[in-house]
Short mmCIF file of C-alpha atoms in Angstrom, two decimals:
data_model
loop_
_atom_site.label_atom_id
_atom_site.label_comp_id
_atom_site.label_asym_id
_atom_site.label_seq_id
_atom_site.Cartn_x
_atom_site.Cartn_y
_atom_site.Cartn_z
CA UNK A 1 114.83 -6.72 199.35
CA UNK A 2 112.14 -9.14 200.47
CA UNK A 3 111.09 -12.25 199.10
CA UNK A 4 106.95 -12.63 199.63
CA UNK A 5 104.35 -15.79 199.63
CA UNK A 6 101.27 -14.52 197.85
CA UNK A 7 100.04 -17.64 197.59
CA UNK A 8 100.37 -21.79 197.52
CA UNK A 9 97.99 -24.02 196.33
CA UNK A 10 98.24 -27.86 195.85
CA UNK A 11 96.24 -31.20 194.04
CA UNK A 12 95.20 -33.25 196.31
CA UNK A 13 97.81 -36.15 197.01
CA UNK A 14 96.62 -39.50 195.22
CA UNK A 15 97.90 -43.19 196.14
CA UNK A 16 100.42 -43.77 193.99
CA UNK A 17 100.08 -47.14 192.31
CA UNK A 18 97.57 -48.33 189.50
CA UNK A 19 94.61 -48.09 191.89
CA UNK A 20 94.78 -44.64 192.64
CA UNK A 21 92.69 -42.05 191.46
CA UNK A 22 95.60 -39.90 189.69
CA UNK A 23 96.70 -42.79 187.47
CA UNK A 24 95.39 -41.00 184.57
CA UNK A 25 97.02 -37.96 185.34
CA UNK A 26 100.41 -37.61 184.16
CA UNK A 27 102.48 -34.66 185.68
CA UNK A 28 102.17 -32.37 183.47
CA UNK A 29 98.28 -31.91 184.54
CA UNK A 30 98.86 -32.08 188.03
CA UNK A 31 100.99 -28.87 187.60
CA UNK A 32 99.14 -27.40 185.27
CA UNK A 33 96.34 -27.73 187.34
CA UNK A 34 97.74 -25.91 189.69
CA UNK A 35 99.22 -23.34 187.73
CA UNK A 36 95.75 -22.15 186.35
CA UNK A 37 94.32 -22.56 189.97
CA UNK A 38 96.56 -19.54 190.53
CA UNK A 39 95.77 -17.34 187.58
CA UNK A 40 92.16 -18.03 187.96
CA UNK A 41 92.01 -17.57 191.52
CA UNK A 42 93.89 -13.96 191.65
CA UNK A 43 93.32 -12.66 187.82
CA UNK A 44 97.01 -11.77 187.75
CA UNK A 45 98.00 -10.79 184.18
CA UNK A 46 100.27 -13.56 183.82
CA UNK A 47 103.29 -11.97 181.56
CA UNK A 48 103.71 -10.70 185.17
CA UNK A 49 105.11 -14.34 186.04
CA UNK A 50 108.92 -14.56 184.74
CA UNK A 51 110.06 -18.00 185.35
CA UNK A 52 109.09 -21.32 187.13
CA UNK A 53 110.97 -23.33 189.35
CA UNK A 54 109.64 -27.07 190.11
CA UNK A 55 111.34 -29.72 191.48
CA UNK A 56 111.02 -33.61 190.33
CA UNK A 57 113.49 -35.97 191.80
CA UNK A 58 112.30 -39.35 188.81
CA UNK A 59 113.04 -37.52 185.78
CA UNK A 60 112.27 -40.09 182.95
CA UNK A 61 109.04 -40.96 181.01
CA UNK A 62 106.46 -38.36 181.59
CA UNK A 63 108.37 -36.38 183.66
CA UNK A 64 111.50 -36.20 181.31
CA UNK A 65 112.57 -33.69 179.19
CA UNK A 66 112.43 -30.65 181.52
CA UNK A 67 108.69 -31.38 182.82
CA UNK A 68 108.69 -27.68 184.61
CA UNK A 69 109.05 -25.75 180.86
CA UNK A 70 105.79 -28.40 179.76
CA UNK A 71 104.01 -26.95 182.17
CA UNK A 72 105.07 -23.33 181.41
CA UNK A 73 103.73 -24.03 178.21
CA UNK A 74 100.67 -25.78 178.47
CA UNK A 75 99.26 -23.95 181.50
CA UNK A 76 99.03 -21.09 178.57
CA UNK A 77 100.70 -18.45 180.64
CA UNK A 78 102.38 -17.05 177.56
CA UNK A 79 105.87 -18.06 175.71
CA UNK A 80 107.84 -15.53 177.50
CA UNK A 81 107.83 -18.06 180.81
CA UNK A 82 110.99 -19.89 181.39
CA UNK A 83 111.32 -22.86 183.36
CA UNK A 84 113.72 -25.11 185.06
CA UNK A 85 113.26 -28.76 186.75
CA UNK A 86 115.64 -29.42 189.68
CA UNK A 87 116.36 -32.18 191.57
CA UNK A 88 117.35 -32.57 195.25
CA UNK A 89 115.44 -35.23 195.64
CA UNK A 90 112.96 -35.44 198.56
CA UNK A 91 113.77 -31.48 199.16
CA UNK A 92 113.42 -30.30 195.54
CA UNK A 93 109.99 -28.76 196.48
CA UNK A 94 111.65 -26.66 198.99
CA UNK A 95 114.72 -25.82 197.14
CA UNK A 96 112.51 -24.75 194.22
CA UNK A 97 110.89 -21.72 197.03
CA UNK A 98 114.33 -21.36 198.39
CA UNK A 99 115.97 -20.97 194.94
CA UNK A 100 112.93 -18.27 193.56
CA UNK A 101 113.57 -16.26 196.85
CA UNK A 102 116.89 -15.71 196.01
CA UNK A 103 116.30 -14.77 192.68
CA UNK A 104 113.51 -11.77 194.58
CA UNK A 105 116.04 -10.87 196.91
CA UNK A 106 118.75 -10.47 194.38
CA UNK A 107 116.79 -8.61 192.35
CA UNK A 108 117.46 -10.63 189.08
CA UNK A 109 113.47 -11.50 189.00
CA UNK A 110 110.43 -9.71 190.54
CA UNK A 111 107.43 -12.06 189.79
CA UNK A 112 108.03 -16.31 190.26
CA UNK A 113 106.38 -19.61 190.60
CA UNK A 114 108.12 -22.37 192.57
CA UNK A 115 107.25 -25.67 193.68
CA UNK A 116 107.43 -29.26 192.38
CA UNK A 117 105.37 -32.29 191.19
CA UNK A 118 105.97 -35.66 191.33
CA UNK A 119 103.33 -38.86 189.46
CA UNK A 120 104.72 -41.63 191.34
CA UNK A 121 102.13 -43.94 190.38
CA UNK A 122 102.79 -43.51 186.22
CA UNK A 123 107.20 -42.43 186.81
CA UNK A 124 107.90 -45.06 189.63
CA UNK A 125 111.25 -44.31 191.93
CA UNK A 126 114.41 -45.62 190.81
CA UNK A 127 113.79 -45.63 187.11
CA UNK A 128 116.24 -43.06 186.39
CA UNK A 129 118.93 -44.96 188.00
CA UNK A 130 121.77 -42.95 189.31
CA UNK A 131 125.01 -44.06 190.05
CA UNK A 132 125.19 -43.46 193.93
CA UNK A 133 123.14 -46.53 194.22
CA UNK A 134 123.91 -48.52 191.26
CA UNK A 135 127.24 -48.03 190.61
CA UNK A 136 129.54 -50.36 192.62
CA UNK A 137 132.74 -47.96 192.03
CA UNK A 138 130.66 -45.50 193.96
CA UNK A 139 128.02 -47.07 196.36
CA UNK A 140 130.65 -49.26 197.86
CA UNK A 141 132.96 -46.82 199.34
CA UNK A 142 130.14 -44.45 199.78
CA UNK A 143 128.64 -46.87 202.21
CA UNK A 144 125.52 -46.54 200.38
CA UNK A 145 122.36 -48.46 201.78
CA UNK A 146 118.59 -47.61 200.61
CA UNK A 147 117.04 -45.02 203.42
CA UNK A 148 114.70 -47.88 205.03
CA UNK A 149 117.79 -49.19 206.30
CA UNK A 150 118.98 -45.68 207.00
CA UNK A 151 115.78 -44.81 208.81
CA UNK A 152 116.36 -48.54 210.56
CA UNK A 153 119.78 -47.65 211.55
CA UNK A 154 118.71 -44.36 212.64
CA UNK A 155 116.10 -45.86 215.25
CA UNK A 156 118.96 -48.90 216.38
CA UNK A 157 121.42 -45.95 217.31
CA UNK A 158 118.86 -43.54 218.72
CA UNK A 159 117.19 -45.66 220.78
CA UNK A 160 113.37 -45.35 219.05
CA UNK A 161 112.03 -49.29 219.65
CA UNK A 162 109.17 -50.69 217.25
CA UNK A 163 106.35 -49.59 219.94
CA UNK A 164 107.85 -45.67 219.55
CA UNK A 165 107.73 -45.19 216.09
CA UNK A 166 103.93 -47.16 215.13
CA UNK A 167 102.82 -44.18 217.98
CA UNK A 168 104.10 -41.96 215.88
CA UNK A 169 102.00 -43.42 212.94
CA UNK A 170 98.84 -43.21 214.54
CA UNK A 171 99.53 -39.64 215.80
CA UNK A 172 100.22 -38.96 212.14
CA UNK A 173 97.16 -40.63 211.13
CA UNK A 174 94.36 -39.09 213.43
CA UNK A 175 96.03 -35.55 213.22
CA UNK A 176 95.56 -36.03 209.68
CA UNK A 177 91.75 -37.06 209.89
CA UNK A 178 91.27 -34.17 212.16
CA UNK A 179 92.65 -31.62 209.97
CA UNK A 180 90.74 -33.81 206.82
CA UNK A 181 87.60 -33.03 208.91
CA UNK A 182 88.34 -29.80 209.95
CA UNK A 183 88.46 -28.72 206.61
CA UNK A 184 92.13 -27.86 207.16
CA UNK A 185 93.41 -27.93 203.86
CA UNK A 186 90.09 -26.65 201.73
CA UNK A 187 91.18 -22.98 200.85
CA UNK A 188 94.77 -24.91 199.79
CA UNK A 189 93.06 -28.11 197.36
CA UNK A 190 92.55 -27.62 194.32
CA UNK A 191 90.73 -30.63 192.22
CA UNK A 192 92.19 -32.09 189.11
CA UNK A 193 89.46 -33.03 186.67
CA UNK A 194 89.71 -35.22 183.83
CA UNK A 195 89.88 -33.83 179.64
CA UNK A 196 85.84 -33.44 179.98
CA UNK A 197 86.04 -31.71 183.29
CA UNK A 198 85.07 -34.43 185.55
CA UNK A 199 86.20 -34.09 189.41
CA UNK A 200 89.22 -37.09 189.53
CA UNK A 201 90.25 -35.98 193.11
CA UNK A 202 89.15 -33.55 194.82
CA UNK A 203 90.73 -34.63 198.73
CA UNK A 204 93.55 -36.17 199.92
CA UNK A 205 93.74 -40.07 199.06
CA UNK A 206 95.78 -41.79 201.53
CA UNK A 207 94.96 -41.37 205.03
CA UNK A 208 93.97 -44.23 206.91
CA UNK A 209 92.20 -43.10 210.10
CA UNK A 210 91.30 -46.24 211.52
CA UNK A 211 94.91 -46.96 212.08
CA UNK A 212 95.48 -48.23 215.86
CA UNK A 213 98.48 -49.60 217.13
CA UNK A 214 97.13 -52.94 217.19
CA UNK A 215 96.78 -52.75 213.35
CA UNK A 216 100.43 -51.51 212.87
CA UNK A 217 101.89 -54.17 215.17
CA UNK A 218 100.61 -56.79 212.67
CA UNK A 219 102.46 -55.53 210.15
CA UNK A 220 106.13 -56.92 209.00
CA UNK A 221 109.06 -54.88 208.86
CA UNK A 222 109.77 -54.35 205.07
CA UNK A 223 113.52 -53.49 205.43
CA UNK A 224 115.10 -56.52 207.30
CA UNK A 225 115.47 -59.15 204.30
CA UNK A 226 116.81 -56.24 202.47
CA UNK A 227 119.43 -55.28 205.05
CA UNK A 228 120.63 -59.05 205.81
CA UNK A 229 120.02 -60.90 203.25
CA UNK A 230 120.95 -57.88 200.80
CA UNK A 231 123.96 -57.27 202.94
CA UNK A 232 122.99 -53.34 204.21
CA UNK A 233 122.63 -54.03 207.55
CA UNK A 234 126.43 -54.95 207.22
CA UNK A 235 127.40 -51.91 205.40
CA UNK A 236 125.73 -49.91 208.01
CA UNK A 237 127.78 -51.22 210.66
CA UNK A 238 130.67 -51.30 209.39
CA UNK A 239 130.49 -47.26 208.91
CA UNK A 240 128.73 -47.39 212.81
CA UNK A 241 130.89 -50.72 214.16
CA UNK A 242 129.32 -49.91 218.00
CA UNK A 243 125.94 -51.25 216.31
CA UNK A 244 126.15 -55.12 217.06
CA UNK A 245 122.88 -55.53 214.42
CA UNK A 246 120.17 -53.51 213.26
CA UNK A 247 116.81 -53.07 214.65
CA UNK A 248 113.98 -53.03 211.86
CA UNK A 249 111.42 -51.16 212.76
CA UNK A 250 110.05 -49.23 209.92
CA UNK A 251 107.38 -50.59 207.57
CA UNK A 252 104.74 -49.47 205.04
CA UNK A 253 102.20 -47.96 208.23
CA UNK A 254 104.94 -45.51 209.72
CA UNK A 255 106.84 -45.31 206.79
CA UNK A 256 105.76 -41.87 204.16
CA UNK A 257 103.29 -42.91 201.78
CA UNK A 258 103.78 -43.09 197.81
CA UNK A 259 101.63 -40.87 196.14
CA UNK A 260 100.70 -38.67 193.12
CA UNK A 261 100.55 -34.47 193.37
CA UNK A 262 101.59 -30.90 192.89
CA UNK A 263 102.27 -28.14 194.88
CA UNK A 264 103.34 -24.13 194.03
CA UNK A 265 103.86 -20.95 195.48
CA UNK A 266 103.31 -17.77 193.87
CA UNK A 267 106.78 -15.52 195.29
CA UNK A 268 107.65 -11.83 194.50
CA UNK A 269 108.69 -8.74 195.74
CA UNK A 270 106.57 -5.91 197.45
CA UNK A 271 106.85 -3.67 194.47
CA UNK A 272 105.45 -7.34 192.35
CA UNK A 273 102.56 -7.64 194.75
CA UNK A 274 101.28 -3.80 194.08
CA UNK A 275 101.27 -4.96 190.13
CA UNK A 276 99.74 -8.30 190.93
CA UNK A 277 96.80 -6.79 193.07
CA UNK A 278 98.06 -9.63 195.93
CA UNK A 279 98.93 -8.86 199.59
CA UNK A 280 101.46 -11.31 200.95
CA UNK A 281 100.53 -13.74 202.78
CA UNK A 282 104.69 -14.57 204.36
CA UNK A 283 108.13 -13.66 203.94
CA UNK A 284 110.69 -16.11 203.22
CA UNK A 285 113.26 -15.09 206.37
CA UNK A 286 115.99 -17.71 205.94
CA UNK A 287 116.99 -21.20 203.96
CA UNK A 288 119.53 -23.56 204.76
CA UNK A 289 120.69 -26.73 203.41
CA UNK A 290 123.24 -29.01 204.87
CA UNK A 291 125.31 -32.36 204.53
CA UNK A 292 125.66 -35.26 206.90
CA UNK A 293 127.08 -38.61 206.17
CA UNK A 294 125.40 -40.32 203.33
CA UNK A 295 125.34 -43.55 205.48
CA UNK A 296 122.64 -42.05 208.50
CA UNK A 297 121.57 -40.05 205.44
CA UNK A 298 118.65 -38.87 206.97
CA UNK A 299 119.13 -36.95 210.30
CA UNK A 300 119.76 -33.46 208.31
CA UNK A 301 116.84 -31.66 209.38
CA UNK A 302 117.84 -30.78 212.70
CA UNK A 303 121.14 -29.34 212.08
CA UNK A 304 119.80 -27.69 208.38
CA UNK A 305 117.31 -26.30 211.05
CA UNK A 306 119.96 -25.09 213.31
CA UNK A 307 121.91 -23.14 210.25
CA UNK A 308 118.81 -21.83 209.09
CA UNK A 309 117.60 -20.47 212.81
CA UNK A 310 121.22 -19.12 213.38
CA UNK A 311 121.38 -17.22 210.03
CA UNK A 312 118.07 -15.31 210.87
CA UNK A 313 119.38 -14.24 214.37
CA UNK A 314 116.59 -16.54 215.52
CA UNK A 315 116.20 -19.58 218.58
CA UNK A 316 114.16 -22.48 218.13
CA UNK A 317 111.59 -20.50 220.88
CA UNK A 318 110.78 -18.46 218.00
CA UNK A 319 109.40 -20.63 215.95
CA UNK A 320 105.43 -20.93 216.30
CA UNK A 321 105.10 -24.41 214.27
CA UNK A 322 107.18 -27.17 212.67
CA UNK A 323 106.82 -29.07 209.69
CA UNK A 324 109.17 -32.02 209.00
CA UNK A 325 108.55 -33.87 206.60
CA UNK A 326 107.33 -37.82 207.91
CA UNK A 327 109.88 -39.77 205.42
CA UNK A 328 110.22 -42.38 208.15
CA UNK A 329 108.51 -42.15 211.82
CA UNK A 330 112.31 -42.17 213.18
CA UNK A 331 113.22 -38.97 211.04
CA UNK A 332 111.13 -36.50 213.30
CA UNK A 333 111.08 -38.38 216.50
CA UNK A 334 115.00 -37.42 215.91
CA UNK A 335 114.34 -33.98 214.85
CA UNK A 336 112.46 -33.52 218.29
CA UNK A 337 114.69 -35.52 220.15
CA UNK A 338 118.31 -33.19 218.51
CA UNK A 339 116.54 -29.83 218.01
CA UNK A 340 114.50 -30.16 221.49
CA UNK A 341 111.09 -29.28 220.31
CA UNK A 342 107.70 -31.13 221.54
CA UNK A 343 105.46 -32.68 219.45
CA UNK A 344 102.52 -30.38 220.43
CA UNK A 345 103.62 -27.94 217.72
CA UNK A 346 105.43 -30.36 214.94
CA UNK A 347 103.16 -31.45 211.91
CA UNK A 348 100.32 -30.76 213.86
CA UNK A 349 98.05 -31.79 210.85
CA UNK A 350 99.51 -34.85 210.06
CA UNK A 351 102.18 -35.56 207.78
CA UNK A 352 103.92 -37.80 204.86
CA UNK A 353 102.80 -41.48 206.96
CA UNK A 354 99.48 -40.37 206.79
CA UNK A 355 99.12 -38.13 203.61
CA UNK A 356 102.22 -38.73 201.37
CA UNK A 357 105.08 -38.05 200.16
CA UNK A 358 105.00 -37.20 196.20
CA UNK A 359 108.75 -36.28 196.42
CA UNK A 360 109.75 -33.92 194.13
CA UNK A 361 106.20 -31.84 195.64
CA UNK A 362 106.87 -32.01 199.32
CA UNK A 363 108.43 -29.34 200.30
CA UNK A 364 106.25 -26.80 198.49
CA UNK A 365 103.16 -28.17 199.88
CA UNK A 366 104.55 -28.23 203.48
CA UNK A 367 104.94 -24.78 203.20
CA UNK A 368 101.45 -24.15 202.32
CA UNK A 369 100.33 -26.86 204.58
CA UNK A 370 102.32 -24.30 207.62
CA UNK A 371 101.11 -21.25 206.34
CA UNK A 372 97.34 -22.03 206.11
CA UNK A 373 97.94 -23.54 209.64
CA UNK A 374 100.03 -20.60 210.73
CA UNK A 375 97.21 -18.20 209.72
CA UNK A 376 94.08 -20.75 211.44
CA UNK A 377 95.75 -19.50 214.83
CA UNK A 378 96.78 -16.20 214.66
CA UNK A 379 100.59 -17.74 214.70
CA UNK A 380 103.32 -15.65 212.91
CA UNK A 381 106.34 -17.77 212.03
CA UNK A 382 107.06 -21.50 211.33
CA UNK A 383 109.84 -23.88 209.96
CA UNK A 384 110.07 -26.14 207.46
CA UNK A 385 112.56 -29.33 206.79
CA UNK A 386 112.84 -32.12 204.87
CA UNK A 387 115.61 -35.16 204.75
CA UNK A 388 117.24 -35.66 201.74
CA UNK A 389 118.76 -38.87 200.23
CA UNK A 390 122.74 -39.09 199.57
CA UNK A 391 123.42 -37.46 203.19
CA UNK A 392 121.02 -33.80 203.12
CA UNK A 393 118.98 -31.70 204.84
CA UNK A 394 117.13 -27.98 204.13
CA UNK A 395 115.31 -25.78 206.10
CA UNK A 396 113.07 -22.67 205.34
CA UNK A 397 111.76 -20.20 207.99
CA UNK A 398 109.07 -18.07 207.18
CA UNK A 399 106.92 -15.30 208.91
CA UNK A 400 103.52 -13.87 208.26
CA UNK A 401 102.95 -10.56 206.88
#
């Protein structure tokens, strides 16, 4: 049995601190907003719907308490909706798809909703603590270190110097203004709107399209007091002892941006679609998630990529477009570099430096962010793939219908 996209829809993505326009908004109206955006937009009876899926990686505060089953219930789709809020961190979005389309497949559900939201500027990171990082019984002989230092050590072993990954910034930065003024993500946004209807947001926040390279190259690493001062540039080379020292590279301009939003996919099966009154838009053809040492931590897309392409009886050749998500600028100039792909077809509309990262959302919104583009030129498959804190990575193929 196949799993189908009928649809994914998103907020637009908000700075994430006190300034930006989604302060007001706590989570549970980001995904709410999206949530109706769906009903209204297809007039699905929505009893058809049997469960929700979201990730959300800072589960505290407003997004405590199950935050997926508080939208279930206040985006007034009916009591019988079940809901569950996962958390693998910066793929959770994904997972959330990944996790509904094997519910299709199986057969145990025929109708689902599956994405993730994350407010970053009202829940910030690291409130929820967690005892891989703060734990000394368990960071230390984890050889944990934050992932700037990862996405540091990444560049220092890989060879990517200070001038290769600001590039990347700007690439992300004007692809992202193109697409912005191409009206690339239009039939995707939809606008949240305050308690008396007023338009908060209705486009992406974040992008910075005057960024030049002269602009980033004024900017200070933000990871190097932390690694030697902190002692993580020590731990990290210790695990990698050929490292003599760490080159910091990474800072807030090629780094992914914090931000507010909310992404979901509608999913089903074909005999779903006929009740909905939908055609699919994709099939989900594979998943994959993988480990990798929790040191690196964040070089798992390529070989989730790998396990995802072999399981579909697919090569890298067959995949139309790329999407991996822009935690740091080193994490796809690896991906290229391991997997062999060109940048010509990888986040051609931008990514995460340029429009955000609202973790727990990601994923879900890089799939729609793919398919919209996948469907713009007449393309029929693409990949997606995030890198995941702790030592992860996850991969989703999909193909047009």
């Amino acid at each position: 049995m196949e799993a189908y996209i009928y649809d994914a829809l998103r907020t637009p993505r908000a700075r994430g601190n006190k300034k930006g326009a989604l302060v007001g908004a706590t989570a549970t109206q980001l995904g709410v907003t999206v949530m109706e955006a769906l009903k209204n937009k297809h007039q699905f009876d929505p009893l058809l719907v049997e469960d929700l899926i979201m990730g959300c990686v800072t589960q505290v505060m407003d997004q405590g308490a199950n935050v997926a089953k508080t939208i279930a219930q206040h985006a007034a789709y009916g009591d019988h909706l079940t809901a569950v809020t996962l958390n693998r961190f910066c793929g959770s979005g994904l997972e959330a798809v990944n996790q509904a389309a094997a519910c299709i497949k199986s057969g145990f559900n025929d109708v689902m909703i599956a994405g993730g939201v994350e407010s970053m500027s009202r829940v910030k990171m690291g409130l929820d603590g967690g005892a891989i990082a703060m734990d000394p019984m368990v960071a230390l002989p984890g050889h944990f270190v934050p992932q700037g230092i990862s996405a540091d050590l990444i560049a220092t072993k890989y060879g990517y110097s200070r001038a290769d990954v600001d590039a990347f910034a700007v690439a992300s930065q004007q692809r992202a203004d193109a697409a912005i003024r191409n009206g690339a993500f239009q039939n995707s946004i939809v606008s949240v709107k305050d308690i008396n209807g007023f338009v908060m947001l209705d486009r992406d926040e974040n992008p910075r399209p005057k960024t030049t390279l002269e602009t980033l190259s004024k900017l200070n690493p933000s990871f190097e007091m932390m690694g030697q001062l902190g002692g993580f540039d020590a731990v990290a080379i210790d695990r990698y002892p050929e490292i003599e020292r760490i080159s910091h590279v990474h800072h807030a301009g090629n780094s992914s941006a914090i931000v507010d939003g909310s992404g979901l996919a509608l999913l089903g099966n074909k005999a779903a679609g006929e009740q909905l009154g939908i055609k699919p838009r994709a099939r989900i053809v594979s998943v994959a998630t993988c480990g990798t040492d929790p040191t690196i931590m964040l070089v798992g897309p390529a070989p989730a990529s790998r396990k995802a392409l072999k399981k579909a009886g697919m090569h890298k050749n067959d995949i139309d477009l790329f999407e991996v998500n822009e935690a740091f600028a080193a994490v796809p100039l690896r991906f290229m570099d391991d997997l062999g792909v060109d940048h010509s077809i990888v986040n051609v509309n931008g990514g995460a430096i340029a429009l955000g990262h609202p973790l727990g959302a990601t994923g879900c919104v890089l799939l729609g962010t793919v398919l919209d583009e996948l469907e713009r030129r007449n393309l029929n498959t693409a990949l997606i793939t995030l890198c995941i804190g702790g030592g992860m990575g996850i991969a989703t193929i999909i193909e047009r219908v």
